[in-house]
Amino acid sequence: WLNDTVLTSTIVAGNGTAGSTATTLYYPYGIFVDAKFNLYVADTLNNRIQMFPVGQLTGITLAGASAPGTITLNQPSDITLDGNGYLFIADTSNSRIVGSGPYGFRCLFGCTEVYGSTPSQLYYPRTLRFDSYGNLFIVDQYNSRIQKFIIASNSCSLSYNQPTFCYNALWYSNASTFASSSTIGTLPYGIFIDGINTVYIPNRVSNTIVTWPQGSNTSATNTYSNLSNPYSLFMSMTGDIYIDNGYSYGRVDKYTFNTSNRVTVMIVNGSCYGLFIDISNNLYCSLKSLHQVVKLLLNNGTTIPTIAAGNGSAGSLSNMLNSPQGIYVDSNLNLYIADCANNRIQFVQTGQLNGVTIVGNGSSANIILNYPTGIVLDASGYLFIVDSYNHRIVASSYYGFRCIVGCSGGGSTASLLSFPQSMTFDSYGNMYVTDRNNSRVQQFTLQTNNCIFFCDYHLKNWQKSNDMLLELFDLILVFLV
């Protein structure tokens, strides 16, 4: 205890002998004490994280060896906690940083587990700490450097990734094929990536859901009873999966996290080409064949939805839709609809049934859409649109709309798409597109996302203008003299 007269210490963990029991440690390194005085120890050579409740000498394994269902560690050397109690671990000999979250553990940085010196790699990370903004600093020991990883997003209300992009963000034009028809079947529609970068794709041929954990090339096929032709899915903050099952059974099913327990949550009269859960726990379904979007407050005792947009007849008036598919709901509960056959994006303000055309036919936007099927917003409010029949992805920016991938027409090469259907992002800003008629999912890697270019451009122009004004002022003074 500091500030007293006692100079001797007391043991709080370990008995002085190397071991792997609950009362022993083996080369402990990093430590952390939480607000309740519980002690966390990176028990390095036991490949585990131990937690010692205040006043106890018997530890509890939270991660690593002998803690099944967590994560495999290789000589972890440091541990820290955030304000929510989530763990962040320097998994040193795996050359990566891992963290816990509402769905379990995930890799954050160095996720290939291959050491290196590029900006995305680490080589024996030893210590990690956060600043007050949430940026992460890592002692990258064998690279002889300190790495700073800037926080990209920190939403506790979203189950999916919503990166922050600059107006001039770029993606590499050549994509890699993330999944092909041998895994996901032909003509894929839906895709979802959760907060720990697990990828979910419905296989409408085998009536299954195919998943990939972050960084894995190996997929797992999940079978659900009485599932028929699923077009879309969505995961909630609690990890429950909502799957379109409207084609044959006229319903949306919920499967509780990590179980096969099914509950019908919504009765529908057709397939949901898009599913979405907003921050108020409303579930939305876009019914293409009925020209409507419907919604339902989850856990309110009913499975009958109400109308969110569209009057049930195909049309182009403000209260009508024509074959809607992709949907998105922002943090203000405003609804965005890919109104496919009207070649437009409709914006329906919360509490309203009449929409406003913000892109496409009837808008002032500087772009023409041809059967848009998907719509996503980033954290800056920029729109990303799957312009399906133009075989491209377009996005809004500071200066208007621009094409970002698939900008040379349809095709099957790495830079082209053929009637893309939907899109989403992982937490690193990489873009995944269901390339429907090529029966594949393409991954476009984020190339640059540096907003300072815009500031530098204007700063340089401002400096040039000031220099010109000063020169002009000097000339005037000379003339007057």
Tab-separated table of N, CA, C and O in Angstrom, residues 196-246:
chain	number	residue	atom	x	y	z
A	196	ILE	N	-17.528	-8.674	-35.502
A	196	ILE	CA	-16.237	-9.347	-35.370
A	196	ILE	C	-15.815	-9.950	-36.702
A	196	ILE	O	-14.992	-10.854	-36.767
A	197	ASN	N	-16.431	-9.420	-37.782
A	197	ASN	CA	-16.045	-9.752	-39.156
A	197	ASN	C	-16.316	-11.200	-39.548
A	197	ASN	O	-15.648	-11.737	-40.442
A	198	THR	N	-17.288	-11.812	-38.910
A	198	THR	CA	-17.777	-13.093	-39.404
A	198	THR	C	-18.706	-12.822	-40.578
A	198	THR	O	-19.598	-11.979	-40.483
A	199	VAL	N	-18.492	-13.525	-41.683
A	199	VAL	CA	-19.263	-13.319	-42.906
A	199	VAL	C	-20.360	-14.378	-42.991
A	199	VAL	O	-20.108	-15.567	-42.785
A	200	TYR	N	-21.587	-13.935	-43.301
A	200	TYR	CA	-22.743	-14.816	-43.432
A	200	TYR	C	-23.343	-14.648	-44.830
A	200	TYR	O	-23.626	-13.523	-45.249
A	201	ILE	N	-23.531	-15.746	-45.548
A	201	ILE	CA	-24.116	-15.692	-46.888
A	201	ILE	C	-25.157	-16.797	-47.015
A	201	ILE	O	-24.837	-17.973	-46.789
A	202	PRO	N	-26.397	-16.467	-47.377
A	202	PRO	CA	-27.389	-17.518	-47.608
A	202	PRO	C	-27.100	-18.269	-48.908
A	202	PRO	O	-26.825	-17.646	-49.941
A	203	ASN	N	-27.154	-19.586	-48.837
A	203	ASN	CA	-27.068	-20.423	-50.037
A	203	ASN	C	-28.481	-20.866	-50.376
A	203	ASN	O	-29.052	-21.734	-49.720
A	204	ARG	N	-29.055	-20.245	-51.419
A	204	ARG	CA	-30.455	-20.518	-51.766
A	204	ARG	C	-30.629	-21.861	-52.477
A	204	ARG	O	-31.750	-22.335	-52.613
A	205	VAL	N	-29.531	-22.455	-52.915
A	205	VAL	CA	-29.609	-23.766	-53.571
A	205	VAL	C	-29.736	-24.879	-52.537
A	205	VAL	O	-30.596	-25.765	-52.640
A	206	SER	N	-28.864	-24.817	-51.515
A	206	SER	CA	-28.875	-25.862	-50.480
A	206	SER	C	-29.715	-25.480	-49.267
A	206	SER	O	-29.845	-26.286	-48.332
A	207	ASN	N	-30.295	-24.262	-49.278
A	207	ASN	CA	-31.111	-23.772	-48.158
A	207	ASN	C	-30.339	-23.828	-46.837
A	207	ASN	O	-30.813	-24.337	-45.824
A	208	THR	N	-29.135	-23.270	-46.896
A	208	THR	CA	-28.262	-23.220	-45.724
A	208	THR	C	-27.693	-21.810	-45.595
A	208	THR	O	-27.844	-20.969	-46.490
A	209	ILE	N	-27.018	-21.555	-44.472
A	209	ILE	CA	-26.285	-20.310	-44.260
A	209	ILE	C	-24.806	-20.675	-44.131
A	209	ILE	O	-24.431	-21.496	-43.287
A	210	VAL	N	-23.980	-20.069	-44.969
A	210	VAL	CA	-22.540	-20.349	-44.971
A	210	VAL	C	-21.833	-19.220	-44.226
A	210	VAL	O	-22.126	-18.043	-44.440
A	211	THR	N	-20.901	-19.579	-43.349
A	211	THR	CA	-20.204	-18.586	-42.529
A	211	THR	C	-18.697	-18.757	-42.623
A	211	THR	O	-18.191	-19.859	-42.822
A	212	TRP	N	-18.006	-17.632	-42.467
A	212	TRP	CA	-16.549	-17.605	-42.397
A	212	TRP	C	-16.139	-16.761	-41.192
A	212	TRP	O	-16.488	-15.581	-41.122
A	213	PRO	N	-15.368	-17.298	-40.233
A	213	PRO	CA	-14.813	-16.445	-39.181
A	213	PRO	C	-13.797	-15.481	-39.775
A	213	PRO	O	-13.265	-15.714	-40.867
A	214	GLN	N	-13.515	-14.419	-39.049
A	214	GLN	CA	-12.558	-13.431	-39.542
A	214	GLN	C	-11.219	-14.077	-39.873
A	214	GLN	O	-10.666	-14.856	-39.098
A	215	GLY	N	-10.701	-13.744	-41.061
A	215	GLY	CA	-9.381	-14.206	-41.453
A	215	GLY	C	-9.307	-15.638	-41.912
A	215	GLY	O	-8.229	-16.125	-42.263
A	216	SER	N	-10.438	-16.338	-41.942
A	216	SER	CA	-10.430	-17.749	-42.315
A	216	SER	C	-10.862	-17.937	-43.765
A	216	SER	O	-11.780	-17.276	-44.242
A	217	ASN	N	-10.199	-18.847	-44.458
A	217	ASN	CA	-10.607	-19.234	-45.810
A	217	ASN	C	-11.504	-20.464	-45.800
A	217	ASN	O	-11.950	-20.911	-46.853
A	218	THR	N	-11.728	-20.989	-44.614
A	218	THR	CA	-12.543	-22.198	-44.478
A	218	THR	C	-13.933	-21.823	-44.001
A	218	THR	O	-14.098	-21.167	-42.973
A	219	SER	N	-14.926	-22.245	-44.743
A	219	SER	CA	-16.308	-21.914	-44.396
A	219	SER	C	-16.962	-23.039	-43.616
A	219	SER	O	-16.511	-24.191	-43.637
A	220	ALA	N	-18.023	-22.678	-42.923
A	220	ALA	CA	-18.864	-23.660	-42.231
A	220	ALA	C	-20.275	-23.529	-42.763
A	220	ALA	O	-20.764	-22.414	-42.987
A	221	THR	N	-20.924	-24.646	-42.992
A	221	THR	CA	-22.290	-24.648	-43.504
A	221	THR	C	-23.256	-24.940	-42.370
A	221	THR	O	-23.135	-25.964	-41.686
A	222	ASN	N	-24.178	-24.026	-42.141
A	222	ASN	CA	-25.139	-24.154	-41.049
A	222	ASN	C	-26.510	-24.504	-41.619
A	222	ASN	O	-27.050	-23.787	-42.459
A	223	THR	N	-27.050	-25.609	-41.144
A	223	THR	CA	-28.334	-26.101	-41.620
A	223	THR	C	-29.432	-25.760	-40.623
A	223	THR	O	-29.261	-25.947	-39.413
A	224	TYR	N	-30.539	-25.243	-41.126
A	224	TYR	CA	-31.683	-24.891	-40.288
A	224	TYR	C	-32.915	-25.633	-40.812
A	224	TYR	O	-33.102	-25.776	-42.030
A	225	SER	N	-33.742	-26.052	-39.903
A	225	SER	CA	-34.910	-26.849	-40.290
A	225	SER	C	-35.934	-26.003	-41.047
A	225	SER	O	-36.161	-24.840	-40.722
A	226	ASN	N	-36.516	-26.608	-42.078
A	226	ASN	CA	-37.607	-25.989	-42.848
A	226	ASN	C	-37.240	-24.593	-43.368
A	226	ASN	O	-38.034	-23.657	-43.283
A	227	LEU	N	-36.045	-24.486	-43.893
A	227	LEU	CA	-35.597	-23.225	-44.498
A	227	LEU	C	-35.679	-23.363	-46.014
A	227	LEU	O	-35.185	-24.342	-46.578
A	228	SER	N	-36.305	-22.390	-46.679
A	228	SER	CA	-36.532	-22.498	-48.117
A	228	SER	C	-36.173	-21.189	-48.825
A	228	SER	O	-36.779	-20.154	-48.562
A	229	ASN	N	-35.171	-21.254	-49.689
A	229	ASN	CA	-34.824	-20.145	-50.579
A	229	ASN	C	-34.610	-18.829	-49.833
A	229	ASN	O	-35.253	-17.816	-50.131
A	230	PRO	N	-33.683	-18.797	-48.861
A	230	PRO	CA	-33.475	-17.561	-48.086
A	230	PRO	C	-32.759	-16.492	-48.904
A	230	PRO	O	-31.673	-16.722	-49.435
A	231	TYR	N	-33.367	-15.316	-49.012
A	231	TYR	CA	-32.777	-14.221	-49.770
A	231	TYR	C	-31.896	-13.320	-48.909
A	231	TYR	O	-30.953	-12.714	-49.416
A	232	SER	N	-32.220	-13.200	-47.634
A	232	SER	CA	-31.513	-12.218	-46.801
A	232	SER	C	-31.425	-12.702	-45.369
A	232	SER	O	-32.144	-13.625	-44.956
A	233	LEU	N	-30.543	-12.062	-44.610
A	233	LEU	CA	-30.431	-12.333	-43.177
A	233	LEU	C	-29.881	-11.102	-42.483
A	233	LEU	O	-29.325	-10.202	-43.113
A	234	PHE	N	-30.034	-11.083	-41.170
A	234	PHE	CA	-29.533	-9.970	-40.362
A	234	PHE	C	-29.245	-10.502	-38.969
A	234	PHE	O	-29.975	-11.376	-38.473
A	235	MET	N	-28.201	-9.992	-38.334
A	235	MET	CA	-27.859	-10.404	-36.974
A	235	MET	C	-28.107	-9.250	-36.010
A	235	MET	O	-27.790	-8.093	-36.307
A	236	SER	N	-28.652	-9.562	-34.848
A	236	SER	CA	-28.930	-8.543	-33.836
A	236	SER	C	-27.703	-8.315	-32.968
A	236	SER	O	-26.703	-9.035	-33.060
A	237	MET	N	-27.780	-7.319	-32.092
A	237	MET	CA	-26.681	-7.027	-31.183
A	237	MET	C	-26.399	-8.172	-30.227
A	237	MET	O	-25.296	-8.326	-29.722
A	238	THR	N	-27.412	-8.987	-29.946
A	238	THR	CA	-27.232	-10.119	-29.035
A	238	THR	C	-26.753	-11.371	-29.747
A	238	THR	O	-26.604	-12.415	-29.127
A	239	GLY	N	-26.536	-11.283	-31.056
A	239	GLY	CA	-26.026	-12.423	-31.797
A	239	GLY	C	-27.085	-13.338	-32.369
A	239	GLY	O	-26.749	-14.368	-32.970
A	240	ASP	N	-28.361	-12.989	-32.198
A	240	ASP	CA	-29.437	-13.792	-32.791
A	240	ASP	C	-29.475	-13.541	-34.298
A	240	ASP	O	-29.286	-12.417	-34.762
A	241	ILE	N	-29.755	-14.594	-35.074
A	241	ILE	CA	-29.779	-14.483	-36.527
A	241	ILE	C	-31.221	-14.509	-37.015
A	241	ILE	O	-31.992	-15.404	-36.656
A	242	TYR	N	-31.567	-13.511	-37.825
A	242	TYR	CA	-32.901	-13.413	-38.430
A	242	TYR	C	-32.764	-13.756	-39.911
A	242	TYR	O	-31.962	-13.156	-40.627
A	243	ILE	N	-33.553	-14.735	-40.358
A	243	ILE	CA	-33.410	-15.266	-41.711
A	243	ILE	C	-34.743	-15.190	-42.449
A	243	ILE	O	-35.790	-15.585	-41.909
A	244	ASP	N	-34.679	-14.691	-43.683
A	244	ASP	CA	-35.855	-14.698	-44.547
A	244	ASP	C	-36.265	-16.133	-44.855
A	244	ASP	O	-35.466	-16.926	-45.347
A	245	ASN	N	-37.515	-16.464	-44.562
A	245	ASN	CA	-38.063	-17.789	-44.872
A	245	ASN	C	-39.457	-17.619	-45.464
A	245	ASN	O	-40.381	-18.373	-45.173
A	246	GLY	N	-39.574	-16.564	-46.285
A	246	GLY	CA	-40.894	-16.227	-46.805
A	246	GLY	C	-41.291	-16.954	-48.062
A	246	GLY	O	-42.473	-17.007	-48.403
